[in-house]
Amino acid sequence: MTGKKINELRIGDKASFGKTITETDICLFSGISGDFNPIHINDEIGKESRFKNRIAHGLLTASLISTVIGTKLPGIGTLYYEQNLKFTAPVFIGDTIRAEVEVIEIFQEKNIVKLKTTCRKSNGDIVIEGDATVLPPI
């Protein structure tokens, strides 16, 4: 089974994935990435920060975009080419995040697709916005 091929994609196609960020997610991501920045793992440091609490890693949250791209749109077999991210708000333990992608450009001759990428909290606040360029399956 593979994702959508370039000729199956249309401008405006959308897909999303939601997840509640947990303490376990942050601990596992720290171990996998090696990012043990205390703002993510130390309650006292978090309380002293500008956010007054620990925050999830930005790239942990951004990885939800990869989930959508690699499993839903375009889907299995898709390869990343480029990702641009702007982190607009913090994500805290217990926040439910929905990663959304939307097809905004299709370059059929190059088998390249440009996607609008957004992550938002359940209250609608945007925490990440950007775009991705991907190579859908052949």
mmCIF file with all atom_site columns, C-alpha atoms in Angstrom:
data_model
loop_
_atom_site.group_PDB
_atom_site.id
_atom_site.type_symbol
_atom_site.label_atom_id
_atom_site.label_alt_id
_atom_site.label_comp_id
_atom_site.label_asym_id
_atom_site.label_entity_id
_atom_site.label_seq_id
_atom_site.pdbx_PDB_ins_code
_atom_site.Cartn_x
_atom_site.Cartn_y
_atom_site.Cartn_z
_atom_site.occupancy
_atom_site.B_iso_or_equiv
_atom_site.pdbx_formal_charge
_atom_site.auth_seq_id
_atom_site.auth_comp_id
_atom_site.auth_asym_id
_atom_site.auth_atom_id
_atom_site.pdbx_PDB_model_num
ATOM 1   C CA . MET A 1 1   ? 0.000  0.000  0.000   1.00 0.00 ? 1   MET A CA 1
ATOM 2   C CA . THR A 1 2   ? 1.299  3.457  -0.873  1.00 0.00 ? 2   THR A CA 1
ATOM 3   C CA . GLY A 1 3   ? 0.180  7.030  -0.462  1.00 0.00 ? 3   GLY A CA 1
ATOM 4   C CA . LYS A 1 4   ? -1.356 9.199  -3.151  1.00 0.00 ? 4   LYS A CA 1
ATOM 5   C CA . LYS A 1 5   ? 0.671  9.614  -6.299  1.00 0.00 ? 5   LYS A CA 1
ATOM 6   C CA . ILE A 1 6   ? 1.104  13.102 -7.755  1.00 0.00 ? 6   ILE A CA 1
ATOM 7   C CA . ASN A 1 7   ? -1.730 12.660 -10.288 1.00 0.00 ? 7   ASN A CA 1
ATOM 8   C CA . GLU A 1 8   ? -4.125 11.753 -7.436  1.00 0.00 ? 8   GLU A CA 1
ATOM 9   C CA . LEU A 1 9   ? -3.482 14.955 -5.484  1.00 0.00 ? 9   LEU A CA 1
ATOM 10  C CA . ARG A 1 10  ? -5.485 18.178 -5.801  1.00 0.00 ? 10  ARG A CA 1
ATOM 11  C CA . ILE A 1 11  ? -4.927 21.706 -4.528  1.00 0.00 ? 11  ILE A CA 1
ATOM 12  C CA . GLY A 1 12  ? -6.910 21.982 -1.296  1.00 0.00 ? 12  GLY A CA 1
ATOM 13  C CA . ASP A 1 13  ? -6.602 18.308 -0.279  1.00 0.00 ? 13  ASP A CA 1
ATOM 14  C CA . LYS A 1 14  ? -6.270 18.172 3.521   1.00 0.00 ? 14  LYS A CA 1
ATOM 15  C CA . ALA A 1 15  ? -5.440 15.670 6.257   1.00 0.00 ? 15  ALA A CA 1
ATOM 16  C CA . SER A 1 16  ? -4.757 15.872 9.982   1.00 0.00 ? 16  SER A CA 1
ATOM 17  C CA . PHE A 1 17  ? -3.647 13.946 13.044  1.00 0.00 ? 17  PHE A CA 1
ATOM 18  C CA . GLY A 1 18  ? -4.282 14.743 16.698  1.00 0.00 ? 18  GLY A CA 1
ATOM 19  C CA . LYS A 1 19  ? -2.434 13.766 19.864  1.00 0.00 ? 19  LYS A CA 1
ATOM 20  C CA . THR A 1 20  ? -2.360 14.796 23.503  1.00 0.00 ? 20  THR A CA 1
ATOM 21  C CA . ILE A 1 21  ? 1.215  15.515 24.591  1.00 0.00 ? 21  ILE A CA 1
ATOM 22  C CA . THR A 1 22  ? 2.172  13.541 27.716  1.00 0.00 ? 22  THR A CA 1
ATOM 23  C CA . GLU A 1 23  ? 5.009  13.460 30.220  1.00 0.00 ? 23  GLU A CA 1
ATOM 24  C CA . THR A 1 24  ? 6.046  10.148 28.655  1.00 0.00 ? 24  THR A CA 1
ATOM 25  C CA . ASP A 1 25  ? 6.223  11.736 25.184  1.00 0.00 ? 25  ASP A CA 1
ATOM 26  C CA . ILE A 1 26  ? 8.586  14.415 26.480  1.00 0.00 ? 26  ILE A CA 1
ATOM 27  C CA . CYS A 1 27  ? 10.799 11.928 28.335  1.00 0.00 ? 27  CYS A CA 1
ATOM 28  C CA . LEU A 1 28  ? 11.008 9.584  25.346  1.00 0.00 ? 28  LEU A CA 1
ATOM 29  C CA . PHE A 1 29  ? 11.719 12.444 22.931  1.00 0.00 ? 29  PHE A CA 1
ATOM 30  C CA . SER A 1 30  ? 14.484 13.709 25.235  1.00 0.00 ? 30  SER A CA 1
ATOM 31  C CA . GLY A 1 31  ? 16.092 10.272 25.202  1.00 0.00 ? 31  GLY A CA 1
ATOM 32  C CA . ILE A 1 32  ? 15.738 9.764  21.468  1.00 0.00 ? 32  ILE A CA 1
ATOM 33  C CA . SER A 1 33  ? 16.930 13.238 20.489  1.00 0.00 ? 33  SER A CA 1
ATOM 34  C CA . GLY A 1 34  ? 19.448 13.804 23.287  1.00 0.00 ? 34  GLY A CA 1
ATOM 35  C CA . ASP A 1 35  ? 17.755 17.164 24.024  1.00 0.00 ? 35  ASP A CA 1
ATOM 36  C CA . PHE A 1 36  ? 17.668 17.324 27.810  1.00 0.00 ? 36  PHE A CA 1
ATOM 37  C CA . ASN A 1 37  ? 17.144 21.096 27.967  1.00 0.00 ? 37  ASN A CA 1
ATOM 38  C CA . PRO A 1 38  ? 15.787 21.657 31.502  1.00 0.00 ? 38  PRO A CA 1
ATOM 39  C CA . ILE A 1 39  ? 12.871 23.737 30.143  1.00 0.00 ? 39  ILE A CA 1
ATOM 40  C CA . HIS A 1 40  ? 11.468 20.383 28.959  1.00 0.00 ? 40  HIS A CA 1
ATOM 41  C CA . ILE A 1 41  ? 12.317 18.066 31.852  1.00 0.00 ? 41  ILE A CA 1
ATOM 42  C CA . ASN A 1 42  ? 12.755 20.082 35.059  1.00 0.00 ? 42  ASN A CA 1
ATOM 43  C CA . ASP A 1 43  ? 9.669  21.452 36.852  1.00 0.00 ? 43  ASP A CA 1
ATOM 44  C CA . GLU A 1 44  ? 11.636 24.085 38.798  1.00 0.00 ? 44  GLU A CA 1
ATOM 45  C CA . ILE A 1 45  ? 13.364 25.447 35.698  1.00 0.00 ? 45  ILE A CA 1
ATOM 46  C CA . GLY A 1 46  ? 10.018 25.436 33.903  1.00 0.00 ? 46  GLY A CA 1
ATOM 47  C CA . LYS A 1 47  ? 8.415  27.499 36.679  1.00 0.00 ? 47  LYS A CA 1
ATOM 48  C CA . GLU A 1 48  ? 11.222 30.072 36.393  1.00 0.00 ? 48  GLU A CA 1
ATOM 49  C CA . SER A 1 49  ? 10.905 30.332 32.599  1.00 0.00 ? 49  SER A CA 1
ATOM 50  C CA . ARG A 1 50  ? 8.961  32.903 30.599  1.00 0.00 ? 50  ARG A CA 1
ATOM 51  C CA . PHE A 1 51  ? 6.210  30.272 30.194  1.00 0.00 ? 51  PHE A CA 1
ATOM 52  C CA . LYS A 1 52  ? 5.944  29.547 33.965  1.00 0.00 ? 52  LYS A CA 1
ATOM 53  C CA . ASN A 1 53  ? 5.836  25.819 33.183  1.00 0.00 ? 53  ASN A CA 1
ATOM 54  C CA . ARG A 1 54  ? 7.717  23.098 31.354  1.00 0.00 ? 54  ARG A CA 1
ATOM 55  C CA . ILE A 1 55  ? 7.140  23.014 27.614  1.00 0.00 ? 55  ILE A CA 1
ATOM 56  C CA . ALA A 1 56  ? 7.244  20.256 25.031  1.00 0.00 ? 56  ALA A CA 1
ATOM 57  C CA . HIS A 1 57  ? 10.110 20.227 22.548  1.00 0.00 ? 57  HIS A CA 1
ATOM 58  C CA . GLY A 1 58  ? 9.219  22.220 19.445  1.00 0.00 ? 58  GLY A CA 1
ATOM 59  C CA . LEU A 1 59  ? 10.395 19.408 17.222  1.00 0.00 ? 59  LEU A CA 1
ATOM 60  C CA . LEU A 1 60  ? 8.316  16.878 19.156  1.00 0.00 ? 60  LEU A CA 1
ATOM 61  C CA . THR A 1 61  ? 5.270  18.919 18.239  1.00 0.00 ? 61  THR A CA 1
ATOM 62  C CA . ALA A 1 62  ? 6.518  19.384 14.658  1.00 0.00 ? 62  ALA A CA 1
ATOM 63  C CA . SER A 1 63  ? 6.953  15.625 14.316  1.00 0.00 ? 63  SER A CA 1
ATOM 64  C CA . LEU A 1 64  ? 3.164  15.351 14.266  1.00 0.00 ? 64  LEU A CA 1
ATOM 65  C CA . ILE A 1 65  ? 3.311  17.048 10.860  1.00 0.00 ? 65  ILE A CA 1
ATOM 66  C CA . SER A 1 66  ? 5.594  14.243 9.695   1.00 0.00 ? 66  SER A CA 1
ATOM 67  C CA . THR A 1 67  ? 2.976  11.753 10.908  1.00 0.00 ? 67  THR A CA 1
ATOM 68  C CA . VAL A 1 68  ? 0.349  13.302 8.637   1.00 0.00 ? 68  VAL A CA 1
ATOM 69  C CA . ILE A 1 69  ? 2.680  13.532 5.638   1.00 0.00 ? 69  ILE A CA 1
ATOM 70  C CA . GLY A 1 70  ? 4.040  10.000 6.012   1.00 0.00 ? 70  GLY A CA 1
ATOM 71  C CA . THR A 1 71  ? 0.768  8.217  6.789   1.00 0.00 ? 71  THR A CA 1
ATOM 72  C CA . LYS A 1 72  ? -2.114 10.261 5.355   1.00 0.00 ? 72  LYS A CA 1
ATOM 73  C CA . LEU A 1 73  ? -1.275 12.977 2.820   1.00 0.00 ? 73  LEU A CA 1
ATOM 74  C CA . PRO A 1 74  ? 0.379  12.225 0.515   1.00 0.00 ? 74  PRO A CA 1
ATOM 75  C CA . GLY A 1 75  ? 0.956  9.127  2.700   1.00 0.00 ? 75  GLY A CA 1
ATOM 76  C CA . ILE A 1 76  ? 3.129  6.031  2.791   1.00 0.00 ? 76  ILE A CA 1
ATOM 77  C CA . GLY A 1 77  ? 6.222  6.339  0.612   1.00 0.00 ? 77  GLY A CA 1
ATOM 78  C CA . THR A 1 78  ? 6.354  10.148 0.740   1.00 0.00 ? 78  THR A CA 1
ATOM 79  C CA . LEU A 1 79  ? 9.790  11.693 1.273   1.00 0.00 ? 79  LEU A CA 1
ATOM 80  C CA . TYR A 1 80  ? 10.529 15.047 2.861   1.00 0.00 ? 80  TYR A CA 1
ATOM 81  C CA . TYR A 1 81  ? 12.454 17.548 0.764   1.00 0.00 ? 81  TYR A CA 1
ATOM 82  C CA . GLU A 1 82  ? 12.098 20.693 2.879   1.00 0.00 ? 82  GLU A CA 1
ATOM 83  C CA . GLN A 1 83  ? 10.239 21.928 5.973   1.00 0.00 ? 83  GLN A CA 1
ATOM 84  C CA . ASN A 1 84  ? 9.877  25.514 7.186   1.00 0.00 ? 84  ASN A CA 1
ATOM 85  C CA . LEU A 1 85  ? 8.563  26.047 10.720  1.00 0.00 ? 85  LEU A CA 1
ATOM 86  C CA . LYS A 1 86  ? 7.575  29.057 12.781  1.00 0.00 ? 86  LYS A CA 1
ATOM 87  C CA . PHE A 1 87  ? 6.933  28.303 16.461  1.00 0.00 ? 87  PHE A CA 1
ATOM 88  C CA . THR A 1 88  ? 4.214  30.709 17.583  1.00 0.00 ? 88  THR A CA 1
ATOM 89  C CA . ALA A 1 89  ? 3.179  29.440 21.035  1.00 0.00 ? 89  ALA A CA 1
ATOM 90  C CA . PRO A 1 90  ? 4.346  26.910 23.639  1.00 0.00 ? 90  PRO A CA 1
ATOM 91  C CA . VAL A 1 91  ? 2.932  23.408 24.036  1.00 0.00 ? 91  VAL A CA 1
ATOM 92  C CA . PHE A 1 92  ? 2.461  22.103 27.571  1.00 0.00 ? 92  PHE A CA 1
ATOM 93  C CA . ILE A 1 93  ? 1.959  18.611 28.971  1.00 0.00 ? 93  ILE A CA 1
ATOM 94  C CA . GLY A 1 94  ? -1.718 17.781 28.518  1.00 0.00 ? 94  GLY A CA 1
ATOM 95  C CA . ASP A 1 95  ? -2.252 19.975 25.446  1.00 0.00 ? 95  ASP A CA 1
ATOM 96  C CA . THR A 1 96  ? -4.000 18.241 22.573  1.00 0.00 ? 96  THR A CA 1
ATOM 97  C CA . ILE A 1 97  ? -2.396 19.197 19.283  1.00 0.00 ? 97  ILE A CA 1
ATOM 98  C CA . ARG A 1 98  ? -3.822 18.730 15.794  1.00 0.00 ? 98  ARG A CA 1
ATOM 99  C CA . ALA A 1 99  ? -1.284 18.714 12.957  1.00 0.00 ? 99  ALA A CA 1
ATOM 100 C CA . GLU A 1 100 ? -2.830 19.704 9.639   1.00 0.00 ? 100 GLU A CA 1
ATOM 101 C CA . VAL A 1 101 ? -1.464 19.647 6.105   1.00 0.00 ? 101 VAL A CA 1
ATOM 102 C CA . GLU A 1 102 ? -3.020 21.099 2.969   1.00 0.00 ? 102 GLU A CA 1
ATOM 103 C CA . VAL A 1 103 ? -1.848 20.774 -0.635  1.00 0.00 ? 103 VAL A CA 1
ATOM 104 C CA . ILE A 1 104 ? -1.098 24.294 -1.894  1.00 0.00 ? 104 ILE A CA 1
ATOM 105 C CA . GLU A 1 105 ? 1.053  23.664 -4.998  1.00 0.00 ? 105 GLU A CA 1
ATOM 106 C CA . ILE A 1 106 ? 1.672  20.705 -7.297  1.00 0.00 ? 106 ILE A CA 1
ATOM 107 C CA . PHE A 1 107 ? 4.669  20.491 -9.611  1.00 0.00 ? 107 PHE A CA 1
ATOM 108 C CA . GLN A 1 108 ? 3.645  17.464 -11.676 1.00 0.00 ? 108 GLN A CA 1
ATOM 109 C CA . GLU A 1 109 ? 6.723  17.424 -13.944 1.00 0.00 ? 109 GLU A CA 1
ATOM 110 C CA . LYS A 1 110 ? 9.076  17.303 -10.932 1.00 0.00 ? 110 LYS A CA 1
ATOM 111 C CA . ASN A 1 111 ? 6.882  15.036 -8.739  1.00 0.00 ? 111 ASN A CA 1
ATOM 112 C CA . ILE A 1 112 ? 6.996  17.693 -6.005  1.00 0.00 ? 112 ILE A CA 1
ATOM 113 C CA . VAL A 1 113 ? 4.164  18.903 -3.795  1.00 0.00 ? 113 VAL A CA 1
ATOM 114 C CA . LYS A 1 114 ? 4.117  21.932 -1.511  1.00 0.00 ? 114 LYS A CA 1
ATOM 115 C CA . LEU A 1 115 ? 2.018  21.702 1.634   1.00 0.00 ? 115 LEU A CA 1
ATOM 116 C CA . LYS A 1 116 ? 0.819  24.263 4.139   1.00 0.00 ? 116 LYS A CA 1
ATOM 117 C CA . THR A 1 117 ? 1.603  22.852 7.598   1.00 0.00 ? 117 THR A CA 1
ATOM 118 C CA . THR A 1 118 ? -0.061 23.918 10.837  1.00 0.00 ? 118 THR A CA 1
ATOM 119 C CA . CYS A 1 119 ? -0.232 22.633 14.399  1.00 0.00 ? 119 CYS A CA 1
ATOM 120 C CA . ARG A 1 120 ? -2.913 24.000 16.686  1.00 0.00 ? 120 ARG A CA 1
ATOM 121 C CA . LYS A 1 121 ? -4.188 23.409 20.194  1.00 0.00 ? 121 LYS A CA 1
ATOM 122 C CA . SER A 1 122 ? -7.715 22.128 20.747  1.00 0.00 ? 122 SER A CA 1
ATOM 123 C CA . ASN A 1 123 ? -8.795 25.717 21.509  1.00 0.00 ? 123 ASN A CA 1
ATOM 124 C CA . GLY A 1 124 ? -7.676 26.737 18.001  1.00 0.00 ? 124 GLY A CA 1
ATOM 125 C CA . ASP A 1 125 ? -4.457 28.541 18.983  1.00 0.00 ? 125 ASP A CA 1
ATOM 126 C CA . ILE A 1 126 ? -1.748 27.985 16.370  1.00 0.00 ? 126 ILE A CA 1
ATOM 127 C CA . VAL A 1 127 ? 1.523  26.695 17.852  1.00 0.00 ? 127 VAL A CA 1
ATOM 128 C CA . ILE A 1 128 ? 3.397  25.994 14.598  1.00 0.00 ? 128 ILE A CA 1
ATOM 129 C CA . GLU A 1 129 ? 2.878  27.295 11.084  1.00 0.00 ? 129 GLU A CA 1
ATOM 130 C CA . GLY A 1 130 ? 4.909  26.762 7.981   1.00 0.00 ? 130 GLY A CA 1
ATOM 131 C CA . ASP A 1 131 ? 5.173  24.772 4.795   1.00 0.00 ? 131 ASP A CA 1
ATOM 132 C CA . ALA A 1 132 ? 6.728  21.575 3.538   1.00 0.00 ? 132 ALA A CA 1
ATOM 133 C CA . THR A 1 133 ? 7.951  20.396 0.179   1.00 0.00 ? 133 THR A CA 1
ATOM 134 C CA . VAL A 1 134 ? 7.619  16.656 -0.331  1.00 0.00 ? 134 VAL A CA 1
ATOM 135 C CA . LEU A 1 135 ? 8.112  13.970 -2.945  1.00 0.00 ? 135 LEU A CA 1
ATOM 136 C CA . PRO A 1 136 ? 5.005  11.765 -3.117  1.00 0.00 ? 136 PRO A CA 1
ATOM 137 C CA . PRO A 1 137 ? 5.365  8.077  -3.953  1.00 0.00 ? 137 PRO A CA 1
ATOM 138 C CA . ILE A 1 138 ? 6.085  7.221  -7.588  1.00 0.00 ? 138 ILE A CA 1
#
